[in-house]
Structures are given as C-alpha cells and as structure tokens.
mmCIF file of C-alpha atoms and ligand atoms in Angstrom:
data_model
loop_
_atom_site.group_PDB
_atom_site.id
_atom_site.type_symbol
_atom_site.label_atom_id
_atom_site.label_comp_id
_atom_site.label_asym_id
_atom_site.label_seq_id
_atom_site.Cartn_x
_atom_site.Cartn_y
_atom_site.Cartn_z
ATOM 1 C CA UNK A 147 57.012 -32.895 -23.718
ATOM 2 C CA UNK A 148 59.122 -35.596 -25.392
ATOM 3 C CA UNK A 149 62.826 -34.658 -25.164
ATOM 4 C CA UNK A 150 65.435 -36.209 -27.410
ATOM 5 C CA UNK A 151 68.617 -35.401 -29.390
ATOM 6 C CA UNK A 152 67.139 -35.738 -32.897
ATOM 7 C CA UNK A 153 63.482 -35.337 -33.814
ATOM 8 C CA UNK A 154 63.034 -37.229 -37.085
ATOM 9 C CA UNK A 155 59.944 -36.356 -39.111
ATOM 10 C CA UNK A 156 59.147 -39.401 -41.240
ATOM 11 C CA UNK A 157 59.700 -43.075 -40.379
ATOM 12 C CA UNK A 158 60.413 -44.208 -43.938
ATOM 13 C CA UNK A 159 63.639 -46.060 -44.782
ATOM 14 C CA UNK A 160 65.658 -42.821 -44.519
ATOM 15 C CA UNK A 161 64.272 -41.854 -41.097
ATOM 16 C CA UNK A 162 64.745 -45.391 -39.771
ATOM 17 C CA UNK A 163 68.354 -45.678 -40.931
ATOM 18 C CA UNK A 164 69.100 -42.271 -39.368
ATOM 19 C CA UNK A 165 68.429 -43.873 -35.968
ATOM 20 C CA UNK A 166 71.257 -46.337 -36.649
ATOM 21 C CA UNK A 167 73.771 -43.717 -37.759
ATOM 22 C CA UNK A 168 72.841 -41.417 -34.866
ATOM 23 C CA UNK A 169 72.986 -44.343 -32.457
ATOM 24 C CA UNK A 170 76.613 -45.040 -33.383
ATOM 25 C CA UNK A 171 77.319 -41.479 -32.199
ATOM 26 C CA UNK A 172 75.335 -42.054 -28.979
ATOM 27 C CA UNK A 173 72.563 -39.692 -30.107
ATOM 28 C CA UNK A 174 68.976 -40.565 -29.205
ATOM 29 C CA UNK A 175 66.140 -40.257 -31.749
ATOM 30 C CA UNK A 176 62.380 -39.870 -31.707
ATOM 31 C CA UNK A 177 60.429 -40.362 -34.942
ATOM 32 C CA UNK A 178 57.073 -38.836 -35.904
ATOM 33 C CA UNK A 179 55.003 -40.265 -38.757
ATOM 34 C CA UNK A 180 51.532 -39.449 -40.011
ATOM 35 C CA UNK A 181 51.050 -43.087 -40.994
ATOM 36 C CA UNK A 182 50.148 -45.667 -38.357
ATOM 37 C CA UNK A 183 53.172 -47.844 -39.194
ATOM 38 C CA UNK A 184 56.882 -47.452 -39.947
ATOM 39 C CA UNK A 185 58.372 -47.856 -43.434
ATOM 40 C CA UNK A 186 57.073 -44.882 -45.464
ATOM 41 C CA UNK A 187 56.414 -45.654 -49.128
ATOM 42 C CA UNK A 188 57.871 -49.176 -48.741
ATOM 43 C CA UNK A 189 55.165 -50.199 -46.249
ATOM 44 C CA UNK A 190 52.323 -48.052 -47.511
ATOM 45 C CA UNK A 191 52.603 -48.410 -51.282
ATOM 46 C CA UNK A 192 54.582 -51.511 -52.196
ATOM 47 C CA UNK A 193 55.345 -53.823 -49.248
ATOM 48 C CA UNK A 194 55.206 -56.982 -51.404
ATOM 49 C CA UNK A 195 57.211 -55.633 -54.351
ATOM 50 C CA UNK A 196 60.807 -56.773 -54.722
ATOM 51 C CA UNK A 197 63.594 -54.140 -54.700
ATOM 52 C CA UNK A 198 66.767 -54.976 -56.616
ATOM 53 C CA UNK A 199 69.072 -52.024 -55.891
ATOM 54 C CA UNK A 200 69.791 -52.301 -52.174
ATOM 55 C CA UNK A 201 73.523 -53.050 -51.914
ATOM 56 C CA UNK A 202 74.256 -56.680 -50.949
ATOM 57 C CA UNK A 203 70.588 -57.704 -51.343
ATOM 58 C CA UNK A 204 70.131 -59.014 -54.904
ATOM 59 C CA UNK A 205 66.395 -59.040 -54.180
ATOM 60 C CA UNK A 206 64.418 -58.002 -51.109
ATOM 61 C CA UNK A 207 60.718 -57.257 -50.611
ATOM 62 C CA UNK A 208 60.084 -53.659 -49.546
ATOM 63 C CA UNK A 209 58.308 -54.920 -46.405
ATOM 64 C CA UNK A 210 61.289 -57.120 -45.514
ATOM 65 C CA UNK A 211 63.638 -54.161 -45.920
ATOM 66 C CA UNK A 212 61.577 -52.256 -43.345
ATOM 67 C CA UNK A 213 61.572 -55.265 -40.968
ATOM 68 C CA UNK A 214 65.368 -55.477 -41.278
ATOM 69 C CA UNK A 215 65.783 -51.749 -40.605
ATOM 70 C CA UNK A 216 63.597 -52.067 -37.503
ATOM 71 C CA UNK A 217 65.795 -54.957 -36.313
ATOM 72 C CA UNK A 218 68.979 -52.998 -37.045
ATOM 73 C CA UNK A 219 67.893 -49.961 -34.970
ATOM 74 C CA UNK A 220 66.472 -51.942 -32.049
ATOM 75 C CA UNK A 221 69.626 -51.556 -29.864
ATOM 76 C CA UNK A 222 69.200 -47.764 -30.016
ATOM 77 C CA UNK A 223 65.654 -47.790 -28.597
ATOM 78 C CA UNK A 224 64.100 -45.042 -30.721
ATOM 79 C CA UNK A 225 60.819 -43.447 -29.641
ATOM 80 C CA UNK A 226 57.855 -43.230 -32.035
ATOM 81 C CA UNK A 227 54.872 -40.934 -32.353
ATOM 82 C CA UNK A 228 52.837 -42.687 -35.052
ATOM 83 C CA UNK A 229 49.562 -41.708 -36.707
ATOM 84 C CA UNK A 230 50.259 -38.001 -36.046
ATOM 85 C CA UNK A 231 51.362 -35.348 -38.525
ATOM 86 C CA UNK A 232 54.114 -32.875 -37.602
ATOM 87 C CA UNK A 233 52.248 -29.587 -37.861
ATOM 88 C CA UNK A 234 54.434 -26.775 -36.459
ATOM 89 C CA UNK A 235 58.130 -26.051 -35.907
ATOM 90 C CA UNK A 236 58.979 -23.453 -33.257
ATOM 91 C CA UNK A 237 62.507 -22.220 -32.702
ATOM 92 C CA UNK A 238 63.464 -21.624 -29.068
ATOM 93 C CA UNK A 239 65.784 -18.892 -27.745
ATOM 94 C CA UNK A 240 68.656 -21.386 -27.288
ATOM 95 C CA UNK A 241 68.377 -22.475 -30.952
ATOM 96 C CA UNK A 242 66.561 -25.759 -30.163
ATOM 97 C CA UNK A 243 63.172 -26.631 -31.683
ATOM 98 C CA UNK A 244 59.734 -27.768 -30.574
ATOM 99 C CA UNK A 245 57.767 -29.832 -33.103
ATOM 100 C CA UNK A 246 54.055 -30.167 -32.377
ATOM 101 C CA UNK A 247 51.747 -32.663 -34.090
ATOM 102 C CA UNK A 248 48.148 -32.259 -35.239
ATOM 103 C CA UNK A 249 47.146 -34.076 -32.036
ATOM 104 C CA UNK A 250 49.109 -31.661 -29.840
ATOM 105 C CA UNK A 251 52.036 -33.952 -28.934
ATOM 106 C CA UNK A 252 55.140 -31.817 -28.356
ATOM 107 C CA UNK A 253 58.723 -32.884 -29.050
ATOM 108 C CA UNK A 254 61.814 -30.883 -28.055
ATOM 109 C CA UNK A 255 65.354 -31.325 -29.460
ATOM 110 C CA UNK A 256 68.424 -29.354 -30.556
ATOM 111 C CA UNK A 257 68.236 -30.962 -34.031
ATOM 112 C CA UNK A 258 65.307 -31.644 -36.376
ATOM 113 C CA UNK A 259 65.689 -34.054 -39.283
ATOM 114 C CA UNK A 260 63.018 -33.870 -41.967
ATOM 115 C CA UNK A 261 62.832 -37.261 -43.695
ATOM 116 C CA UNK A 262 59.295 -36.684 -44.936
ATOM 117 C CA UNK A 263 59.659 -38.317 -48.365
ATOM 118 C CA UNK A 264 56.863 -37.247 -50.639
ATOM 119 C CA UNK A 265 55.226 -35.497 -47.711
ATOM 120 C CA UNK A 266 51.805 -36.444 -46.502
ATOM 121 C CA UNK A 267 50.821 -38.245 -49.644
ATOM 122 C CA UNK A 268 47.321 -38.672 -50.997
ATOM 123 C CA UNK A 269 46.320 -41.044 -53.785
ATOM 124 C CA UNK A 270 44.937 -39.424 -56.936
ATOM 125 C CA UNK A 271 41.289 -40.458 -57.094
ATOM 126 C CA UNK A 272 39.270 -40.765 -60.302
ATOM 127 C CA UNK A 273 36.321 -38.375 -60.541
ATOM 128 C CA UNK A 274 33.556 -40.897 -59.835
ATOM 129 C CA UNK A 275 30.718 -39.381 -57.841
ATOM 130 C CA UNK A 276 30.087 -42.154 -55.299
ATOM 131 C CA UNK A 277 33.652 -43.543 -55.024
ATOM 132 C CA UNK A 278 34.072 -42.552 -51.351
ATOM 133 C CA UNK A 279 31.023 -44.682 -50.446
ATOM 134 C CA UNK A 280 32.961 -47.803 -51.465
ATOM 135 C CA UNK A 281 36.373 -46.967 -49.979
ATOM 136 C CA UNK A 282 37.439 -50.006 -47.897
ATOM 137 C CA UNK A 283 34.286 -51.722 -49.191
ATOM 138 C CA UNK A 284 35.694 -52.841 -52.524
ATOM 139 C CA UNK A 285 37.616 -49.733 -53.574
ATOM 140 C CA UNK A 286 41.300 -49.336 -52.646
ATOM 141 C CA UNK A 287 43.971 -46.991 -53.999
ATOM 142 C CA UNK A 288 46.963 -48.977 -52.723
ATOM 143 C CA UNK A 289 47.586 -52.726 -52.728
ATOM 144 C CA UNK A 290 48.996 -53.635 -49.342
ATOM 145 C CA UNK A 291 48.361 -57.380 -49.352
ATOM 146 C CA UNK A 292 47.613 -59.075 -52.703
ATOM 147 C CA UNK A 293 46.213 -62.125 -50.868
ATOM 148 C CA UNK A 294 43.066 -60.089 -50.182
ATOM 149 C CA UNK A 295 42.292 -60.449 -53.892
ATOM 150 C CA UNK A 296 42.707 -64.238 -54.089
ATOM 151 C CA UNK A 297 39.829 -65.710 -56.138
ATOM 152 C CA UNK A 298 38.194 -62.282 -56.451
ATOM 153 C CA UNK A 299 37.096 -60.382 -59.567
ATOM 154 C CA UNK A 300 39.301 -57.304 -59.746
ATOM 155 C CA UNK A 301 39.327 -54.232 -61.976
ATOM 156 C CA UNK A 302 42.519 -52.160 -62.037
ATOM 157 C CA UNK A 303 42.551 -48.717 -63.667
ATOM 158 C CA UNK A 304 45.672 -46.864 -64.788
ATOM 159 C CA UNK A 305 48.400 -46.870 -67.419
ATOM 160 C CA UNK A 306 51.647 -46.670 -65.435
ATOM 161 C CA UNK A 307 54.005 -49.201 -63.854
ATOM 162 C CA UNK A 308 51.872 -49.773 -60.766
ATOM 163 C CA UNK A 309 48.732 -50.630 -62.753
ATOM 164 C CA UNK A 310 50.653 -52.907 -65.149
ATOM 165 C CA UNK A 311 52.748 -54.654 -62.471
ATOM 166 C CA UNK A 312 49.777 -55.360 -60.241
ATOM 167 C CA UNK A 313 47.570 -56.527 -63.136
ATOM 168 C CA UNK A 314 50.354 -58.980 -64.100
ATOM 169 C CA UNK A 315 50.847 -60.123 -60.508
ATOM 170 C CA UNK A 316 47.150 -60.530 -59.728
ATOM 171 C CA UNK A 317 46.547 -62.503 -62.941
ATOM 172 C CA UNK A 318 47.802 -65.528 -60.951
ATOM 173 C CA UNK A 319 45.955 -64.649 -57.746
ATOM 174 C CA UNK A 320 42.522 -63.258 -58.605
ATOM 175 C CA UNK A 321 39.834 -65.235 -60.421
ATOM 176 C CA UNK A 322 39.458 -62.430 -62.987
ATOM 177 C CA UNK A 323 41.595 -59.346 -63.675
ATOM 178 C CA UNK A 324 40.516 -56.468 -65.912
ATOM 179 C CA UNK A 325 42.845 -53.583 -66.744
ATOM 180 C CA UNK A 326 41.198 -50.345 -67.835
ATOM 181 C CA UNK A 327 43.218 -47.488 -69.349
ATOM 182 C CA UNK A 328 41.985 -44.387 -71.070
ATOM 183 C CA UNK A 329 44.647 -44.458 -73.806
ATOM 184 C CA UNK A 330 45.952 -47.107 -76.179
ATOM 185 C CA UNK A 331 49.579 -46.614 -75.084
ATOM 186 C CA UNK A 332 50.836 -47.470 -71.591
ATOM 187 C CA UNK A 333 53.480 -45.421 -69.750
ATOM 188 C CA UNK A 334 55.100 -48.383 -67.972
ATOM 189 C CA UNK A 335 58.337 -50.309 -68.595
ATOM 190 C CA UNK A 336 58.407 -51.982 -72.015
ATOM 191 C CA UNK A 337 58.657 -55.548 -70.687
ATOM 192 C CA UNK A 338 55.667 -54.947 -68.370
ATOM 193 C CA UNK A 339 53.632 -53.629 -71.308
ATOM 194 C CA UNK A 340 54.614 -56.695 -73.379
ATOM 195 C CA UNK A 341 53.855 -59.104 -70.538
ATOM 196 C CA UNK A 342 50.403 -57.552 -69.971
ATOM 197 C CA UNK A 343 49.641 -57.792 -73.709
ATOM 198 C CA UNK A 344 50.727 -61.454 -73.704
ATOM 199 C CA UNK A 345 48.496 -62.232 -70.688
ATOM 200 C CA UNK A 346 45.620 -60.442 -72.435
ATOM 201 C CA UNK A 347 46.126 -62.684 -75.493
ATOM 202 C CA UNK A 348 46.037 -65.738 -73.222
ATOM 203 C CA UNK A 349 42.791 -64.468 -71.682
ATOM 204 C CA UNK A 350 44.373 -64.054 -68.231
ATOM 205 C CA UNK A 351 43.821 -60.274 -68.259
ATOM 206 C CA UNK A 352 40.804 -58.539 -69.783
ATOM 207 C CA UNK A 353 42.209 -55.402 -71.406
ATOM 208 C CA UNK A 354 40.028 -52.314 -71.960
ATOM 209 C CA UNK A 355 41.914 -49.441 -73.616
ATOM 210 C CA UNK A 356 40.504 -46.042 -74.606
ATOM 211 C CA UNK A 357 38.067 -46.669 -71.802
ATOM 212 C CA UNK A 358 37.382 -45.352 -68.286
ATOM 213 C CA UNK A 359 35.540 -46.643 -65.245
ATOM 214 C CA UNK A 360 32.817 -44.050 -64.775
ATOM 215 C CA UNK A 361 30.234 -45.709 -62.532
ATOM 216 C CA UNK A 362 30.249 -47.861 -59.416
ATOM 217 C CA UNK A 363 27.299 -50.003 -58.315
ATOM 218 C CA UNK A 364 26.467 -51.818 -55.079
ATOM 219 C CA UNK A 365 24.544 -51.448 -51.832
ATOM 220 C CA UNK A 366 27.075 -51.390 -49.021
ATOM 221 C CA UNK A 367 29.777 -53.290 -50.900
ATOM 222 C CA UNK A 368 30.965 -52.768 -54.452
ATOM 223 C CA UNK A 369 29.196 -55.151 -56.838
ATOM 224 C CA UNK A 370 29.863 -53.836 -60.349
ATOM 225 C CA UNK A 371 31.538 -51.122 -62.403
ATOM 226 C CA UNK A 372 30.380 -49.293 -65.524
ATOM 227 C CA UNK A 373 33.062 -48.742 -68.189
ATOM 228 C CA UNK A 374 32.645 -45.965 -70.736
ATOM 229 C CA UNK A 375 34.397 -46.358 -74.118
ATOM 230 C CA UNK A 376 35.905 -43.533 -76.177
ATOM 231 C CA UNK A 377 34.239 -45.129 -79.190
ATOM 232 C CA UNK A 378 30.636 -44.388 -78.291
ATOM 233 C CA UNK A 379 29.427 -47.069 -80.694
ATOM 234 C CA UNK A 380 30.709 -49.650 -78.170
ATOM 235 C CA UNK A 381 28.217 -48.360 -75.575
ATOM 236 C CA UNK A 382 28.895 -49.012 -71.892
ATOM 237 C CA UNK A 383 30.389 -52.224 -70.470
ATOM 238 C CA UNK A 384 28.935 -53.456 -67.185
ATOM 239 C CA UNK A 385 31.317 -55.712 -65.208
ATOM 240 C CA UNK A 386 30.430 -57.592 -62.033
ATOM 241 C CA UNK A 387 33.402 -57.210 -59.688
ATOM 242 C CA UNK A 388 34.504 -57.540 -56.068
ATOM 243 C CA UNK A 389 37.231 -54.891 -56.182
ATOM 244 C CA UNK A 390 38.078 -51.727 -58.058
ATOM 245 C CA UNK A 391 41.658 -50.469 -57.697
ATOM 246 C CA UNK A 392 42.450 -47.152 -59.415
ATOM 247 C CA UNK A 393 46.254 -46.805 -59.503
ATOM 248 C CA UNK A 394 46.740 -43.236 -60.729
ATOM 249 C CA UNK A 395 49.742 -42.449 -58.518
ATOM 250 C CA UNK A 396 50.128 -40.181 -55.550
ATOM 251 C CA UNK A 397 49.832 -36.464 -55.430
ATOM 252 C CA UNK A 398 52.810 -35.422 -53.320
ATOM 253 C CA UNK A 399 52.041 -32.666 -50.865
ATOM 254 C CA UNK A 400 54.624 -31.285 -48.500
ATOM 255 C CA UNK A 401 51.736 -30.334 -46.255
ATOM 256 C CA UNK A 402 52.490 -28.242 -43.158
ATOM 257 C CA UNK A 403 56.284 -28.562 -43.692
ATOM 258 C CA UNK A 404 55.881 -26.183 -46.648
ATOM 259 C CA UNK A 405 54.933 -23.355 -44.243
ATOM 260 C CA UNK A 406 57.971 -23.592 -41.947
ATOM 261 C CA UNK A 407 60.092 -20.979 -43.731
ATOM 262 C CA UNK A 408 62.210 -23.568 -45.549
ATOM 263 C CA UNK A 409 63.559 -22.913 -49.034
ATOM 264 C CA UNK A 410 61.368 -25.005 -51.321
ATOM 265 C CA UNK A 411 61.999 -25.897 -54.956
ATOM 266 C CA UNK A 412 59.649 -28.120 -56.971
ATOM 267 C CA UNK A 413 57.848 -29.338 -53.868
ATOM 268 C CA UNK A 414 61.135 -30.409 -52.207
ATOM 269 C CA UNK A 415 63.423 -28.810 -49.595
ATOM 270 C CA UNK A 416 66.680 -27.250 -50.766
ATOM 271 C CA UNK A 417 69.735 -28.401 -48.790
ATOM 272 C CA UNK A 418 73.462 -27.837 -48.689
ATOM 273 C CA UNK A 419 74.551 -31.085 -50.313
ATOM 274 C CA UNK A 420 78.189 -29.989 -50.569
ATOM 275 C CA UNK A 421 78.408 -30.352 -46.778
ATOM 276 C CA UNK A 422 75.769 -31.612 -44.386
ATOM 277 C CA UNK A 423 72.246 -31.650 -45.920
ATOM 278 C CA UNK A 424 71.251 -28.741 -43.658
ATOM 279 C CA UNK A 425 68.374 -26.524 -44.788
ATOM 280 C CA UNK A 426 68.303 -22.721 -44.619
ATOM 281 C CA UNK A 427 67.195 -23.089 -40.965
ATOM 282 C CA UNK A 428 70.200 -23.859 -38.704
ATOM 283 C CA UNK A 429 69.816 -27.203 -36.950
ATOM 284 C CA UNK A 430 67.138 -28.395 -39.390
ATOM 285 C CA UNK A 431 68.306 -31.034 -41.868
ATOM 286 C CA UNK A 432 66.385 -32.597 -44.769
ATOM 287 C CA UNK A 433 67.345 -36.032 -46.138
ATOM 288 C CA UNK A 434 65.884 -38.700 -48.420
ATOM 289 C CA UNK A 435 63.182 -38.119 -51.017
ATOM 290 C CA UNK A 436 62.099 -34.850 -49.368
ATOM 291 C CA UNK A 437 65.229 -32.879 -50.326
ATOM 292 C CA UNK A 438 66.537 -31.530 -53.601
ATOM 293 C CA UNK A 439 69.950 -30.552 -54.979
ATOM 294 C CA UNK A 440 71.713 -30.807 -58.292
ATOM 295 C CA UNK A 441 72.103 -34.441 -59.249
ATOM 296 C CA UNK A 442 69.684 -35.743 -56.615
ATOM 297 C CA UNK A 443 68.554 -39.356 -57.098
ATOM 298 C CA UNK A 444 65.318 -40.242 -55.309
ATOM 299 C CA UNK A 445 66.458 -43.697 -54.256
ATOM 300 C CA UNK A 446 66.571 -45.482 -50.927
ATOM 301 C CA UNK A 447 70.355 -45.702 -50.999
ATOM 302 C CA UNK A 448 70.657 -41.907 -51.423
ATOM 303 C CA UNK A 449 68.686 -41.437 -48.197
ATOM 304 C CA UNK A 450 70.966 -43.893 -46.374
ATOM 305 C CA UNK A 451 74.095 -42.007 -47.457
ATOM 306 C CA UNK A 452 72.618 -38.611 -46.594
ATOM 307 C CA UNK A 453 71.666 -39.905 -43.113
ATOM 308 C CA UNK A 454 75.259 -40.995 -42.409
ATOM 309 C CA UNK A 455 76.748 -37.636 -43.441
ATOM 310 C CA UNK A 456 74.079 -35.561 -41.715
ATOM 311 C CA UNK A 457 74.501 -37.315 -38.342
ATOM 312 C CA UNK A 458 78.181 -36.303 -38.164
ATOM 313 C CA UNK A 459 77.114 -32.633 -38.308
ATOM 314 C CA UNK A 460 74.176 -33.124 -35.941
ATOM 315 C CA UNK A 461 76.749 -34.503 -33.453
ATOM 316 C CA UNK A 462 78.695 -31.243 -33.631
ATOM 317 C CA UNK A 463 75.568 -29.154 -32.925
ATOM 318 C CA UNK A 464 74.668 -31.322 -29.939
ATOM 319 C CA UNK A 465 78.262 -31.647 -28.641
ATOM 320 C CA UNK A 466 79.910 -28.324 -29.570
ATOM 321 C CA UNK A 467 83.705 -28.418 -29.447
ATOM 322 C CA UNK A 468 83.808 -32.187 -28.881
ATOM 323 C CA UNK A 469 85.761 -34.201 -31.454
ATOM 324 C CA UNK A 470 84.304 -37.413 -32.752
ATOM 325 C CA UNK A 471 86.595 -39.997 -34.347
ATOM 326 C CA UNK A 472 84.688 -42.139 -36.808
ATOM 327 C CA UNK A 473 85.148 -45.877 -36.264
ATOM 328 C CA UNK A 474 84.073 -48.734 -38.523
ATOM 329 C CA UNK A 475 81.296 -50.809 -36.923
ATOM 330 C CA UNK A 476 83.578 -53.838 -37.347
ATOM 331 C CA UNK A 477 85.961 -52.143 -34.912
ATOM 332 C CA UNK A 478 83.713 -50.110 -32.627
ATOM 333 C CA UNK A 479 80.795 -52.562 -32.540
ATOM 334 C CA UNK A 480 77.162 -51.533 -32.253
ATOM 335 C CA UNK A 481 76.397 -50.553 -28.709
ATOM 336 C CA UNK A 482 72.814 -49.772 -27.747
ATOM 337 C CA UNK A 483 71.707 -47.293 -25.102
ATOM 338 C CA UNK A 484 71.258 -50.182 -22.689
ATOM 339 C CA UNK A 485 74.981 -50.913 -23.113
ATOM 340 C CA UNK A 486 74.333 -54.192 -24.934
ATOM 341 C CA UNK A 487 76.792 -55.043 -27.675
ATOM 342 C CA UNK A 488 76.052 -57.462 -30.475
ATOM 343 C CA UNK A 489 78.145 -60.596 -29.840
ATOM 344 C CA UNK A 490 79.317 -60.969 -33.457
ATOM 345 C CA UNK A 491 80.755 -57.473 -33.366
ATOM 346 C CA UNK A 492 82.500 -58.180 -30.052
ATOM 347 C CA UNK A 493 84.218 -61.190 -31.589
ATOM 348 C CA UNK A 494 85.564 -59.013 -34.392
ATOM 349 C CA UNK A 495 86.900 -56.484 -31.880
ATOM 350 C CA UNK A 496 88.651 -59.258 -29.915
ATOM 351 C CA UNK A 497 90.152 -60.921 -32.951
ATOM 352 C CA UNK A 498 91.829 -57.761 -34.187
ATOM 353 C CA UNK A 499 93.031 -56.391 -30.838
HETATM 354 C C1 FAD B 722 56.138 -48.272 -56.462
HETATM 355 C C2 FAD B 722 57.486 -47.768 -56.022
HETATM 356 C C3 FAD B 722 58.610 -48.540 -56.246
HETATM 357 C C4 FAD B 722 59.875 -48.084 -55.840
HETATM 358 N N1 FAD B 722 60.961 -48.875 -56.050
HETATM 359 C C5 FAD B 722 62.186 -48.465 -55.623
HETATM 360 C C6 FAD B 722 63.345 -49.275 -55.820
HETATM 361 O O1 FAD B 722 63.264 -50.350 -56.425
HETATM 362 N N2 FAD B 722 64.550 -48.808 -55.347
HETATM 363 C C7 FAD B 722 64.677 -47.613 -54.669
HETATM 364 O O2 FAD B 722 65.769 -47.260 -54.231
HETATM 365 N N3 FAD B 722 63.580 -46.816 -54.498
HETATM 366 C C8 FAD B 722 62.360 -47.211 -54.951
HETATM 367 N N4 FAD B 722 61.261 -46.398 -54.773
HETATM 368 C C9 FAD B 722 61.476 -45.086 -54.116
HETATM 369 C C10 FAD B 722 61.641 -45.268 -52.581
HETATM 370 O O3 FAD B 722 60.507 -45.903 -52.045
HETATM 371 C C11 FAD B 722 61.884 -43.910 -51.950
HETATM 372 O O4 FAD B 722 63.081 -43.383 -52.457
HETATM 373 C C12 FAD B 722 61.992 -44.059 -50.426
HETATM 374 O O5 FAD B 722 60.809 -44.571 -49.858
HETATM 375 C C13 FAD B 722 62.310 -42.710 -49.791
HETATM 376 O O6 FAD B 722 62.396 -42.904 -48.419
HETATM 377 P P1 FAD B 722 62.143 -41.712 -47.397
HETATM 378 O O7 FAD B 722 62.291 -42.329 -46.046
HETATM 379 O O8 FAD B 722 62.996 -40.568 -47.783
HETATM 380 O O9 FAD B 722 60.632 -41.254 -47.654
HETATM 381 P P2 FAD B 722 59.242 -42.057 -47.557
HETATM 382 O O10 FAD B 722 59.429 -43.510 -47.758
HETATM 383 O O11 FAD B 722 58.324 -41.330 -48.468
HETATM 384 O O12 FAD B 722 58.777 -41.826 -46.056
HETATM 385 C C14 FAD B 722 58.449 -40.533 -45.611
HETATM 386 C C15 FAD B 722 57.519 -40.625 -44.416
HETATM 387 O O13 FAD B 722 57.342 -39.305 -43.896
HETATM 388 C C16 FAD B 722 56.011 -39.177 -43.416
HETATM 389 N N5 FAD B 722 55.647 -37.745 -43.355
HETATM 390 C C17 FAD B 722 55.698 -36.823 -44.344
HETATM 391 N N6 FAD B 722 55.317 -35.603 -43.890
HETATM 392 C C18 FAD B 722 55.021 -35.794 -42.564
HETATM 393 C C19 FAD B 722 54.562 -34.935 -41.518
HETATM 394 N N7 FAD B 722 54.332 -33.613 -41.705
HETATM 395 N N8 FAD B 722 54.355 -35.467 -40.289
HETATM 396 C C20 FAD B 722 54.575 -36.798 -40.052
HETATM 397 N N9 FAD B 722 55.001 -37.649 -41.007
HETATM 398 C C21 FAD B 722 55.230 -37.145 -42.237
HETATM 399 C C22 FAD B 722 55.196 -39.954 -44.446
HETATM 400 O O14 FAD B 722 53.959 -40.376 -43.859
HETATM 401 C C23 FAD B 722 56.135 -41.134 -44.760
HETATM 402 O O15 FAD B 722 55.851 -42.283 -43.977
HETATM 403 C C24 FAD B 722 60.006 -46.824 -55.183
HETATM 404 C C25 FAD B 722 58.869 -46.046 -54.964
HETATM 405 C C26 FAD B 722 57.616 -46.497 -55.366
HETATM 406 C C27 FAD B 722 56.420 -45.644 -55.130
#
C-alpha cells in the first residue's frame, strides 16, 4: 500500500504543478497515470508543438514545458505509478480513500485529486478493415517525433488543425506529403488553411479533397494506400507510402472515473469553483481539463491556478484546525522534503531580512 497526503490521478501539466503547490505546504504527493510517461496531452499528443500562452514564456515546446515542470517539482520528491489506470475509489471509515489501479496497485491518502484531463483518451480511428495490422508498422494516430518521417513518403488524413499543422510542418521534413480530407472545406485556423493551399500550389503538399483513404496495402509494413474519390469518375488513387497518419482527434472517455459517484456534466466533473474545486465527494477534488463549471477555460494556465487554490483546502483537510499563512516563494523559498533549499531563493530571503 502506497501512503501519501495527496493521490493525484493524472500526471499532465495540472497534476505535475499540483506537486509544487502541495510541496510548498509540506504535503507529499503520489501521481498515477495510465500513460507510461509524464506530461499528459503535452507529451502524448503534441510534444514538439510550440505553446504561446504560458505566462513569461513567449514560446515553449510542449515537451519542454513538461521537462521544466519535472525540474520544478524535483525538490518535493513525488512518487509515480505510471502505465496503470486508476480503476476504483474506495472511501474508508475515517474519510480517507484507497485508489486501486487496473494492475492492483493500492494507494491510500486523505485527499484525492483528479487531474485526469480528457480521461483515458483513445484516438478516433478511420473504419479501414486492416488498419490494426499496420499500427506501429507505418500507421500512427499521434505524431510524437517528426524526425521519424524525415525523407519518408507520408499521407496525413483529416481536416482539422492537427492534420493541417502537421502537413505544413512535415512538408519540410518528409520527402513527400499528401493530405487527404473528405470535404472541400477545412475546419482549421484560417492561416493554416491558406498556408496548406499555398504549399499545395508549390507542389510541396499533394492535396486530395472530397477523398478518403479506404485501403491499406503491405506485407508486414505499410507499402501503399488506396484513396477513394467522391467523384467516382476519378476512380481510385493508389499511392506508394511509408506512413499513414489519420489525425481525426481523440474521443475523450472519462473511463472508470465516471463510475465513482461523481457529478458528471458533458463528460467532465462538476466542481465548486466558487471555493476549492472540490467535487460532490468530500476530500475528492477535480482540477484541469477534467472539471467543468461556468466560464471554464480548458487551458494549461487554468489548471495551474486551480491547483494552487485547491492545495490550500487540501491542507485544511490534512491538518484540521492548523492555520497556514501563505508566503511568497521569494520570501519562504522552496524547501524540498530532504530539507534542501534552492540557493537563489535563500539569497532573496537574506537580502530582505
Ligand atoms: C494539439 C493541442 C494543442 C494545445 N495547445 C494548447 C495551448 O497552446 N495552450 C494551452 O493552454 N493549452 C493547449 N492545449 C490544451 C492543453 O494541452 C490542456 O489544457 C492540458 O493538457 C490539460 O492538462 P491536464 O493536466 O488537466 O490534463 P491532461 O494533459 O489531459 O493529462 C491528464 C492525464 O490523466 C491521465 N488519466 C486520465 N484518466 C486516468 C485514469 N483513470 N488513471 C490514470 N491516469 C488517467 C491521462 O493519461 C493523462 O496523462 C492543447 C491541446 C491539444 C490537444
């Protein structure tokens, strides 16, 4: 049994930053994530994409943001159970909770923080009969490292931002990029649509609209795709390719969390946003993309704010009757559980005292 102060379900940016805020209050955290690595959507879906709306970072790659968060929480020595999905939540007589994973690992704490983002997310797959045979053998639903596609012939399918952005990006990396979309109009940002059209004119992207990839060919590895056109007179286009990347988005599923007796609205957990981001279950909080309330913005910075507020209330559950006086980190420093203080912070403390 792993014992801690806060069990955090989800090691995305919100879950990771919670460790920092809890650490300032001397609360220990253990994170559970179904994915084999930390970072949530940032690591799994778009590690090489730049983010422009993290305060004080005019531009930062999603993967770098995760690396920085990991560095920031290091002094607080969080525990991790990775590659396991939180399956059950059992309330104990004293009001604490036991969270058990699909592999049977048990975690016990007075507070549970659900930072599960979109839940256990699954990519939407196109209905092509033999597609599973080529998964990891030419077919991928997420681009983790664009370098894999250097000098390769790539077909991307989809009409949203992901499909457009990656087609534009890979035009300079792959030897050949084709973009296949079943409509004439794209759903992405206007400048991405214009940029893709411009690259198509220059012959850097082969554009197939009103068309769908319907067949995949190859022995063990993908070798070609068959494209069906809406205009039957055009027949079928056969393209020799190394990779097929359907980018049709993710189907968000709350998964087992949906059966824990939490109030759910539109696939998200309702919380008390006027106070502490607590759910209808006492001692169970929900922060980041996984929660919903009026005016909710599903942005990384919202999760960071919610983590800071929520930890103040978690402190009161864990230390009933004890008063905590909030200090700025520039005054209080950042002290890890091993007692180590960051030198830069120490200097600030000395210079003002
Ligand atoms: C392509 C793209 C671009 C984006 N660009 C921006 C941007 O520019 N700026 C911005 O602010 N936001 C952006 N976002 C949104 C941003 O990524 C999310 O707001 C953010 O990731 C939410 O963080 P989170 O930690 O709440 O959830 P997530 O990042 O979704 O992490 C949740 C984690 O919980 C885990 N989990 C869920 N259920 C369980 C379970 N039962 N057991 C164990 N683990 C579980 C999941 O595996 C996941 O790792 C973008 C999103 C996408 C897809």
